[in-house]
Amino acid sequence: MSLTLKSVSKSFENKAVLSDFSYEFPDTGLFLITGESGVGKTTLLRLISGLDTRFSGEITGGGLKSTSFAFQEYRLIPELTAAENIAVTLTERLNAESLSNAECILRELGFTLADTRLYPDEMSGGMKQRVSLARAFLKPSSVLLLDEPTKELDAENIKLFINRLSEEIKHRLVIAVTHEPSSFSSLPHTVITLK
């Protein structure tokens, strides 16, 4: 089912953040959400994901079961390694297969094998961000939501991220909030600017 938003509005303490927003997304491709701070970019992702259900209007094709979300905050479990933080979201219990899959995607995003065994307090901000992105990439979903996915990445890691993203957009819908749309210039994309 395609993701469709009809007349979606959201307010915080009587201040409108989103007002009568409508859009019908295709099943695949990359959509960049841009706009000034405070115009509702992250709020839009939270509504699509089903994390926030207090709004007016209608959203179909979203929700917790249909979406995978890489937040601006990394949301890593301190007691688990980089690979374990990913693997634990794939299965109810850690197992060799899920850990192997986690290690593979982290290597694809520039980690060494030793890096995959680091704990969050041993990682840089960019490493934590890549763990968060890898976790979202591996969760099966029809919609992938990314909130400022390149904010902590250097040029080389942006390149690795874009390489992975180029495969993701062939198979599912990707919606990314960004202040840096130029990071995505090598990929076909549509820009939606919120005002």
JSON list of C-alpha atoms in Angstrom, two decimals:
[
{"chain": "A", "resi": 1, "resn": "MET", "atom": "CA", "xyz": [0.00, 0.00, 0.00]},
{"chain": "A", "resi": 2, "resn": "SER", "atom": "CA", "xyz": [1.43, 3.37, -1.03]},
{"chain": "A", "resi": 3, "resn": "LEU", "atom": "CA", "xyz": [2.04, 5.99, 1.63]},
{"chain": "A", "resi": 4, "resn": "THR", "atom": "CA", "xyz": [-0.60, 8.71, 1.35]},
{"chain": "A", "resi": 5, "resn": "LEU", "atom": "CA", "xyz": [-1.16, 11.76, 3.55]},
{"chain": "A", "resi": 6, "resn": "LYS", "atom": "CA", "xyz": [-4.42, 13.69, 3.27]},
{"chain": "A", "resi": 7, "resn": "SER", "atom": "CA", "xyz": [-4.93, 17.09, 4.92]},
{"chain": "A", "resi": 8, "resn": "VAL", "atom": "CA", "xyz": [-2.56, 16.26, 7.78]},
{"chain": "A", "resi": 9, "resn": "SER", "atom": "CA", "xyz": [-2.33, 18.96, 10.45]},
{"chain": "A", "resi": 10, "resn": "LYS", "atom": "CA", "xyz": [-0.48, 18.96, 13.75]},
{"chain": "A", "resi": 11, "resn": "SER", "atom": "CA", "xyz": [-0.27, 21.58, 16.50]},
{"chain": "A", "resi": 12, "resn": "PHE", "atom": "CA", "xyz": [1.72, 21.90, 19.70]},
{"chain": "A", "resi": 13, "resn": "GLU", "atom": "CA", "xyz": [0.10, 24.06, 22.38]},
{"chain": "A", "resi": 14, "resn": "ASN", "atom": "CA", "xyz": [-2.15, 25.75, 19.80]},
{"chain": "A", "resi": 15, "resn": "LYS", "atom": "CA", "xyz": [0.79, 26.48, 17.48]},
{"chain": "A", "resi": 16, "resn": "ALA", "atom": "CA", "xyz": [0.37, 24.86, 14.06]},
{"chain": "A", "resi": 17, "resn": "VAL", "atom": "CA", "xyz": [3.47, 22.93, 12.99]},
{"chain": "A", "resi": 18, "resn": "LEU", "atom": "CA", "xyz": [1.94, 21.20, 9.97]},
{"chain": "A", "resi": 19, "resn": "SER", "atom": "CA", "xyz": [-1.12, 22.59, 8.26]},
{"chain": "A", "resi": 20, "resn": "ASP", "atom": "CA", "xyz": [-3.24, 20.69, 5.74]},
{"chain": "A", "resi": 21, "resn": "PHE", "atom": "CA", "xyz": [-0.30, 18.72, 4.30]},
{"chain": "A", "resi": 22, "resn": "SER", "atom": "CA", "xyz": [-1.21, 16.24, 1.56]},
{"chain": "A", "resi": 23, "resn": "TYR", "atom": "CA", "xyz": [1.07, 14.04, -0.53]},
{"chain": "A", "resi": 24, "resn": "GLU", "atom": "CA", "xyz": [0.89, 10.68, -2.28]},
{"chain": "A", "resi": 25, "resn": "PHE", "atom": "CA", "xyz": [4.23, 8.92, -2.37]},
{"chain": "A", "resi": 26, "resn": "PRO", "atom": "CA", "xyz": [5.20, 6.13, -4.79]},
{"chain": "A", "resi": 27, "resn": "ASP", "atom": "CA", "xyz": [6.32, 2.73, -3.51]},
{"chain": "A", "resi": 28, "resn": "THR", "atom": "CA", "xyz": [10.02, 3.40, -4.17]},
{"chain": "A", "resi": 29, "resn": "GLY", "atom": "CA", "xyz": [12.39, 6.33, -4.55]},
{"chain": "A", "resi": 30, "resn": "LEU", "atom": "CA", "xyz": [14.02, 9.05, -2.48]},
{"chain": "A", "resi": 31, "resn": "PHE", "atom": "CA", "xyz": [12.20, 12.10, -1.10]},
{"chain": "A", "resi": 32, "resn": "LEU", "atom": "CA", "xyz": [14.06, 14.84, 0.74]},
{"chain": "A", "resi": 33, "resn": "ILE", "atom": "CA", "xyz": [12.15, 16.93, 3.28]},
{"chain": "A", "resi": 34, "resn": "THR", "atom": "CA", "xyz": [13.72, 20.37, 3.67]},
{"chain": "A", "resi": 35, "resn": "GLY", "atom": "CA", "xyz": [12.77, 23.65, 5.31]},
{"chain": "A", "resi": 36, "resn": "GLU", "atom": "CA", "xyz": [13.68, 25.99, 8.12]},
{"chain": "A", "resi": 37, "resn": "SER", "atom": "CA", "xyz": [13.94, 24.76, 11.70]},
{"chain": "A", "resi": 38, "resn": "GLY", "atom": "CA", "xyz": [10.56, 24.42, 13.39]},
{"chain": "A", "resi": 39, "resn": "VAL", "atom": "CA", "xyz": [8.44, 23.86, 10.26]},
{"chain": "A", "resi": 40, "resn": "GLY", "atom": "CA", "xyz": [7.58, 20.27, 11.20]},
{"chain": "A", "resi": 41, "resn": "LYS", "atom": "CA", "xyz": [10.09, 18.10, 9.33]},
{"chain": "A", "resi": 42, "resn": "THR", "atom": "CA", "xyz": [10.80, 15.67, 12.18]},
{"chain": "A", "resi": 43, "resn": "THR", "atom": "CA", "xyz": [7.16, 15.88, 13.26]},
{"chain": "A", "resi": 44, "resn": "LEU", "atom": "CA", "xyz": [6.15, 14.69, 9.79]},
{"chain": "A", "resi": 45, "resn": "LEU", "atom": "CA", "xyz": [8.38, 11.62, 10.11]},
{"chain": "A", "resi": 46, "resn": "ARG", "atom": "CA", "xyz": [6.99, 10.84, 13.56]},
{"chain": "A", "resi": 47, "resn": "LEU", "atom": "CA", "xyz": [3.43, 11.02, 12.22]},
{"chain": "A", "resi": 48, "resn": "ILE", "atom": "CA", "xyz": [4.26, 8.76, 9.25]},
{"chain": "A", "resi": 49, "resn": "SER", "atom": "CA", "xyz": [5.94, 6.24, 11.57]},
{"chain": "A", "resi": 50, "resn": "GLY", "atom": "CA", "xyz": [2.97, 6.08, 13.92]},
{"chain": "A", "resi": 51, "resn": "LEU", "atom": "CA", "xyz": [5.03, 7.27, 16.90]},
{"chain": "A", "resi": 52, "resn": "ASP", "atom": "CA", "xyz": [2.72, 10.28, 17.16]},
{"chain": "A", "resi": 53, "resn": "THR", "atom": "CA", "xyz": [-0.96, 9.59, 16.52]},
{"chain": "A", "resi": 54, "resn": "ARG", "atom": "CA", "xyz": [-2.39, 12.90, 17.72]},
{"chain": "A", "resi": 55, "resn": "PHE", "atom": "CA", "xyz": [-3.09, 14.80, 14.50]},
{"chain": "A", "resi": 56, "resn": "SER", "atom": "CA", "xyz": [-5.95, 15.61, 12.19]},
{"chain": "A", "resi": 57, "resn": "GLY", "atom": "CA", "xyz": [-6.21, 14.27, 8.66]},
{"chain": "A", "resi": 58, "resn": "GLU", "atom": "CA", "xyz": [-5.43, 10.81, 7.38]},
{"chain": "A", "resi": 59, "resn": "ILE", "atom": "CA", "xyz": [-2.27, 8.76, 6.83]},
{"chain": "A", "resi": 60, "resn": "THR", "atom": "CA", "xyz": [-2.40, 5.39, 5.06]},
{"chain": "A", "resi": 61, "resn": "GLY", "atom": "CA", "xyz": [0.55, 3.09, 4.35]},
{"chain": "A", "resi": 62, "resn": "GLY", "atom": "CA", "xyz": [2.58, 4.23, 7.38]},
{"chain": "A", "resi": 63, "resn": "GLY", "atom": "CA", "xyz": [2.69, 3.07, 10.98]},
{"chain": "A", "resi": 64, "resn": "LEU", "atom": "CA", "xyz": [5.07, 1.12, 13.17]},
{"chain": "A", "resi": 65, "resn": "LYS", "atom": "CA", "xyz": [4.89, -2.13, 11.18]},
{"chain": "A", "resi": 66, "resn": "SER", "atom": "CA", "xyz": [5.45, -0.48, 7.80]},
{"chain": "A", "resi": 67, "resn": "THR", "atom": "CA", "xyz": [8.29, 1.88, 8.67]},
{"chain": "A", "resi": 68, "resn": "SER", "atom": "CA", "xyz": [11.90, 1.78, 9.78]},
{"chain": "A", "resi": 69, "resn": "PHE", "atom": "CA", "xyz": [13.25, 4.94, 11.44]},
{"chain": "A", "resi": 70, "resn": "ALA", "atom": "CA", "xyz": [16.78, 6.29, 11.98]},
{"chain": "A", "resi": 71, "resn": "PHE", "atom": "CA", "xyz": [16.32, 9.10, 14.50]},
{"chain": "A", "resi": 72, "resn": "GLN", "atom": "CA", "xyz": [18.50, 12.16, 15.02]},
{"chain": "A", "resi": 73, "resn": "GLU", "atom": "CA", "xyz": [19.25, 10.72, 18.47]},
{"chain": "A", "resi": 74, "resn": "TYR", "atom": "CA", "xyz": [21.14, 7.44, 18.14]},
{"chain": "A", "resi": 75, "resn": "ARG", "atom": "CA", "xyz": [19.10, 5.49, 20.71]},
{"chain": "A", "resi": 76, "resn": "LEU", "atom": "CA", "xyz": [21.77, 2.84, 21.27]},
{"chain": "A", "resi": 77, "resn": "ILE", "atom": "CA", "xyz": [21.74, 0.40, 24.18]},
{"chain": "A", "resi": 78, "resn": "PRO", "atom": "CA", "xyz": [24.87, 1.16, 26.27]},
{"chain": "A", "resi": 79, "resn": "GLU", "atom": "CA", "xyz": [25.46, -2.47, 27.31]},
{"chain": "A", "resi": 80, "resn": "LEU", "atom": "CA", "xyz": [25.53, -3.78, 23.71]},
{"chain": "A", "resi": 81, "resn": "THR", "atom": "CA", "xyz": [28.25, -3.56, 21.07]},
{"chain": "A", "resi": 82, "resn": "ALA", "atom": "CA", "xyz": [27.69, -1.85, 17.72]},
{"chain": "A", "resi": 83, "resn": "ALA", "atom": "CA", "xyz": [26.79, -5.15, 16.04]},
{"chain": "A", "resi": 84, "resn": "GLU", "atom": "CA", "xyz": [24.61, -6.27, 18.96]},
{"chain": "A", "resi": 85, "resn": "ASN", "atom": "CA", "xyz": [22.67, -2.97, 18.89]},
{"chain": "A", "resi": 86, "resn": "ILE", "atom": "CA", "xyz": [21.65, -3.83, 15.34]},
{"chain": "A", "resi": 87, "resn": "ALA", "atom": "CA", "xyz": [21.17, -7.58, 15.75]},
{"chain": "A", "resi": 88, "resn": "VAL", "atom": "CA", "xyz": [18.89, -7.23, 18.78]},
{"chain": "A", "resi": 89, "resn": "THR", "atom": "CA", "xyz": [16.34, -5.34, 16.67]},
{"chain": "A", "resi": 90, "resn": "LEU", "atom": "CA", "xyz": [16.26, -8.09, 14.03]},
{"chain": "A", "resi": 91, "resn": "THR", "atom": "CA", "xyz": [15.46, -11.04, 16.29]},
{"chain": "A", "resi": 92, "resn": "GLU", "atom": "CA", "xyz": [14.09, -11.54, 19.77]},
{"chain": "A", "resi": 93, "resn": "ARG", "atom": "CA", "xyz": [17.40, -13.03, 20.85]},
{"chain": "A", "resi": 94, "resn": "LEU", "atom": "CA", "xyz": [20.91, -12.42, 19.64]},
{"chain": "A", "resi": 95, "resn": "ASN", "atom": "CA", "xyz": [22.11, -15.18, 17.35]},
{"chain": "A", "resi": 96, "resn": "ALA", "atom": "CA", "xyz": [25.04, -15.83, 15.01]},
{"chain": "A", "resi": 97, "resn": "GLU", "atom": "CA", "xyz": [23.09, -15.03, 11.84]},
{"chain": "A", "resi": 98, "resn": "SER", "atom": "CA", "xyz": [21.77, -11.66, 13.02]},
{"chain": "A", "resi": 99, "resn": "LEU", "atom": "CA", "xyz": [25.22, -10.69, 14.36]},
{"chain": "A", "resi": 100, "resn": "SER", "atom": "CA", "xyz": [26.80, -11.67, 11.05]},
{"chain": "A", "resi": 101, "resn": "ASN", "atom": "CA", "xyz": [24.27, -9.56, 9.12]},
{"chain": "A", "resi": 102, "resn": "ALA", "atom": "CA", "xyz": [24.93, -6.64, 11.46]},
{"chain": "A", "resi": 103, "resn": "GLU", "atom": "CA", "xyz": [28.69, -6.94, 11.03]},
{"chain": "A", "resi": 104, "resn": "CYS", "atom": "CA", "xyz": [28.32, -7.08, 7.23]},
{"chain": "A", "resi": 105, "resn": "ILE", "atom": "CA", "xyz": [26.32, -3.87, 6.96]},
{"chain": "A", "resi": 106, "resn": "LEU", "atom": "CA", "xyz": [28.61, -2.07, 9.41]},
{"chain": "A", "resi": 107, "resn": "ARG", "atom": "CA", "xyz": [31.63, -3.10, 7.30]},
{"chain": "A", "resi": 108, "resn": "GLU", "atom": "CA", "xyz": [29.76, -1.73, 4.27]},
{"chain": "A", "resi": 109, "resn": "LEU", "atom": "CA", "xyz": [29.43, 1.57, 6.16]},
{"chain": "A", "resi": 110, "resn": "GLY", "atom": "CA", "xyz": [33.15, 1.79, 6.95]},
{"chain": "A", "resi": 111, "resn": "PHE", "atom": "CA", "xyz": [33.57, -0.12, 10.24]},
{"chain": "A", "resi": 112, "resn": "THR", "atom": "CA", "xyz": [36.44, -2.53, 10.76]},
{"chain": "A", "resi": 113, "resn": "LEU", "atom": "CA", "xyz": [35.63, -5.89, 12.34]},
{"chain": "A", "resi": 114, "resn": "ALA", "atom": "CA", "xyz": [37.12, -4.59, 15.61]},
{"chain": "A", "resi": 115, "resn": "ASP", "atom": "CA", "xyz": [34.89, -1.49, 15.39]},
{"chain": "A", "resi": 116, "resn": "THR", "atom": "CA", "xyz": [31.77, -3.68, 15.27]},
{"chain": "A", "resi": 117, "resn": "ARG", "atom": "CA", "xyz": [32.64, -4.84, 18.80]},
{"chain": "A", "resi": 118, "resn": "LEU", "atom": "CA", "xyz": [32.87, -1.35, 20.31]},
{"chain": "A", "resi": 119, "resn": "TYR", "atom": "CA", "xyz": [30.34, -0.18, 22.90]},
{"chain": "A", "resi": 120, "resn": "PRO", "atom": "CA", "xyz": [28.52, 3.16, 22.43]},
{"chain": "A", "resi": 121, "resn": "ASP", "atom": "CA", "xyz": [30.73, 5.00, 24.93]},
{"chain": "A", "resi": 122, "resn": "GLU", "atom": "CA", "xyz": [33.76, 3.94, 22.85]},
{"chain": "A", "resi": 123, "resn": "MET", "atom": "CA", "xyz": [32.33, 5.28, 19.58]},
{"chain": "A", "resi": 124, "resn": "SER", "atom": "CA", "xyz": [32.46, 8.70, 17.94]},
{"chain": "A", "resi": 125, "resn": "GLY", "atom": "CA", "xyz": [29.27, 10.51, 16.96]},
{"chain": "A", "resi": 126, "resn": "GLY", "atom": "CA", "xyz": [29.74, 9.47, 13.35]},
{"chain": "A", "resi": 127, "resn": "MET", "atom": "CA", "xyz": [30.11, 5.81, 14.33]},
{"chain": "A", "resi": 128, "resn": "LYS", "atom": "CA", "xyz": [26.97, 5.96, 16.46]},
{"chain": "A", "resi": 129, "resn": "GLN", "atom": "CA", "xyz": [25.10, 7.52, 13.56]},
{"chain": "A", "resi": 130, "resn": "ARG", "atom": "CA", "xyz": [26.20, 4.74, 11.22]},
{"chain": "A", "resi": 131, "resn": "VAL", "atom": "CA", "xyz": [25.03, 2.11, 13.73]},
{"chain": "A", "resi": 132, "resn": "SER", "atom": "CA", "xyz": [21.64, 3.85, 13.85]},
{"chain": "A", "resi": 133, "resn": "LEU", "atom": "CA", "xyz": [21.48, 3.96, 10.04]},
{"chain": "A", "resi": 134, "resn": "ALA", "atom": "CA", "xyz": [22.54, 0.31, 9.70]},
{"chain": "A", "resi": 135, "resn": "ARG", "atom": "CA", "xyz": [19.83, -0.72, 12.15]},
{"chain": "A", "resi": 136, "resn": "ALA", "atom": "CA", "xyz": [17.21, 1.12, 10.07]},
{"chain": "A", "resi": 137, "resn": "PHE", "atom": "CA", "xyz": [18.53, -0.33, 6.81]},
{"chain": "A", "resi": 138, "resn": "LEU", "atom": "CA", "xyz": [18.27, -3.90, 8.07]},
{"chain": "A", "resi": 139, "resn": "LYS", "atom": "CA", "xyz": [14.75, -3.65, 9.48]},
{"chain": "A", "resi": 140, "resn": "PRO", "atom": "CA", "xyz": [12.33, -5.00, 6.88]},
{"chain": "A", "resi": 141, "resn": "SER", "atom": "CA", "xyz": [9.83, -2.26, 6.01]},
{"chain": "A", "resi": 142, "resn": "SER", "atom": "CA", "xyz": [8.18, -0.66, 3.02]},
{"chain": "A", "resi": 143, "resn": "VAL", "atom": "CA", "xyz": [9.13, 2.88, 4.17]},
{"chain": "A", "resi": 144, "resn": "LEU", "atom": "CA", "xyz": [12.54, 3.99, 5.45]},
{"chain": "A", "resi": 145, "resn": "LEU", "atom": "CA", "xyz": [12.57, 7.25, 7.44]},
{"chain": "A", "resi": 146, "resn": "LEU", "atom": "CA", "xyz": [15.88, 9.05, 8.01]},
{"chain": "A", "resi": 147, "resn": "ASP", "atom": "CA", "xyz": [16.17, 12.16, 10.18]},
{"chain": "A", "resi": 148, "resn": "GLU", "atom": "CA", "xyz": [19.31, 14.19, 9.31]},
{"chain": "A", "resi": 149, "resn": "PRO", "atom": "CA", "xyz": [21.22, 11.02, 8.31]},
{"chain": "A", "resi": 150, "resn": "THR", "atom": "CA", "xyz": [24.45, 12.79, 7.26]},
{"chain": "A", "resi": 151, "resn": "LYS", "atom": "CA", "xyz": [24.80, 15.29, 10.12]},
{"chain": "A", "resi": 152, "resn": "GLU", "atom": "CA", "xyz": [27.71, 13.47, 11.82]},
{"chain": "A", "resi": 153, "resn": "LEU", "atom": "CA", "xyz": [29.30, 11.88, 8.73]},
{"chain": "A", "resi": 154, "resn": "ASP", "atom": "CA", "xyz": [32.50, 12.98, 7.01]},
{"chain": "A", "resi": 155, "resn": "ALA", "atom": "CA", "xyz": [32.82, 13.01, 3.21]},
{"chain": "A", "resi": 156, "resn": "GLU", "atom": "CA", "xyz": [34.08, 9.43, 2.94]},
{"chain": "A", "resi": 157, "resn": "ASN", "atom": "CA", "xyz": [31.31, 8.03, 5.14]},
{"chain": "A", "resi": 158, "resn": "ILE", "atom": "CA", "xyz": [28.67, 10.06, 3.30]},
{"chain": "A", "resi": 159, "resn": "LYS", "atom": "CA", "xyz": [29.88, 8.33, 0.13]},
{"chain": "A", "resi": 160, "resn": "LEU", "atom": "CA", "xyz": [29.48, 4.89, 1.74]},
{"chain": "A", "resi": 161, "resn": "PHE", "atom": "CA", "xyz": [26.04, 5.85, 3.05]},
{"chain": "A", "resi": 162, "resn": "ILE", "atom": "CA", "xyz": [24.95, 7.10, -0.39]},
{"chain": "A", "resi": 163, "resn": "ASN", "atom": "CA", "xyz": [26.16, 3.85, -2.00]},
{"chain": "A", "resi": 164, "resn": "ARG", "atom": "CA", "xyz": [23.95, 1.85, 0.35]},
{"chain": "A", "resi": 165, "resn": "LEU", "atom": "CA", "xyz": [21.05, 4.28, -0.08]},
{"chain": "A", "resi": 166, "resn": "SER", "atom": "CA", "xyz": [21.23, 3.90, -3.87]},
{"chain": "A", "resi": 167, "resn": "GLU", "atom": "CA", "xyz": [20.21, 0.24, -3.41]},
{"chain": "A", "resi": 168, "resn": "GLU", "atom": "CA", "xyz": [17.54, 0.98, -0.82]},
{"chain": "A", "resi": 169, "resn": "ILE", "atom": "CA", "xyz": [15.62, 3.41, -3.06]},
{"chain": "A", "resi": 170, "resn": "LYS", "atom": "CA", "xyz": [15.25, 0.74, -5.74]},
{"chain": "A", "resi": 171, "resn": "HIS", "atom": "CA", "xyz": [13.21, -1.46, -3.42]},
{"chain": "A", "resi": 172, "resn": "ARG", "atom": "CA", "xyz": [11.39, 0.83, -0.99]},
{"chain": "A", "resi": 173, "resn": "LEU", "atom": "CA", "xyz": [10.33, 4.38, -0.30]},
{"chain": "A", "resi": 174, "resn": "VAL", "atom": "CA", "xyz": [12.96, 6.48, 1.51]},
{"chain": "A", "resi": 175, "resn": "ILE", "atom": "CA", "xyz": [12.02, 9.80, 3.12]},
{"chain": "A", "resi": 176, "resn": "ALA", "atom": "CA", "xyz": [14.93, 11.80, 4.55]},
{"chain": "A", "resi": 177, "resn": "VAL", "atom": "CA", "xyz": [14.83, 15.05, 6.48]},
{"chain": "A", "resi": 178, "resn": "THR", "atom": "CA", "xyz": [17.93, 17.06, 5.64]},
{"chain": "A", "resi": 179, "resn": "HIS", "atom": "CA", "xyz": [19.47, 20.49, 5.79]},
{"chain": "A", "resi": 180, "resn": "GLU", "atom": "CA", "xyz": [22.06, 19.31, 3.25]},
{"chain": "A", "resi": 181, "resn": "PRO", "atom": "CA", "xyz": [20.26, 18.14, 0.09]},
{"chain": "A", "resi": 182, "resn": "SER", "atom": "CA", "xyz": [23.54, 18.48, -1.84]},
{"chain": "A", "resi": 183, "resn": "SER", "atom": "CA", "xyz": [24.76, 15.31, -0.06]},
{"chain": "A", "resi": 184, "resn": "PHE", "atom": "CA", "xyz": [22.16, 13.40, -2.09]},
{"chain": "A", "resi": 185, "resn": "SER", "atom": "CA", "xyz": [22.85, 15.05, -5.45]},
{"chain": "A", "resi": 186, "resn": "SER", "atom": "CA", "xyz": [24.18, 11.87, -7.06]},
{"chain": "A", "resi": 187, "resn": "LEU", "atom": "CA", "xyz": [20.86, 10.07, -6.49]},
{"chain": "A", "resi": 188, "resn": "PRO", "atom": "CA", "xyz": [17.53, 10.66, -8.23]},
{"chain": "A", "resi": 189, "resn": "HIS", "atom": "CA", "xyz": [15.30, 12.41, -5.71]},
{"chain": "A", "resi": 190, "resn": "THR", "atom": "CA", "xyz": [12.38, 14.73, -5.15]},
{"chain": "A", "resi": 191, "resn": "VAL", "atom": "CA", "xyz": [12.61, 17.68, -2.76]},
{"chain": "A", "resi": 192, "resn": "ILE", "atom": "CA", "xyz": [9.60, 18.62, -0.62]},
{"chain": "A", "resi": 193, "resn": "THR", "atom": "CA", "xyz": [10.10, 21.96, 1.12]},
{"chain": "A", "resi": 194, "resn": "LEU", "atom": "CA", "xyz": [7.97, 22.61, 4.18]},
{"chain": "A", "resi": 195, "resn": "LYS", "atom": "CA", "xyz": [7.10, 26.22, 5.00]}
]
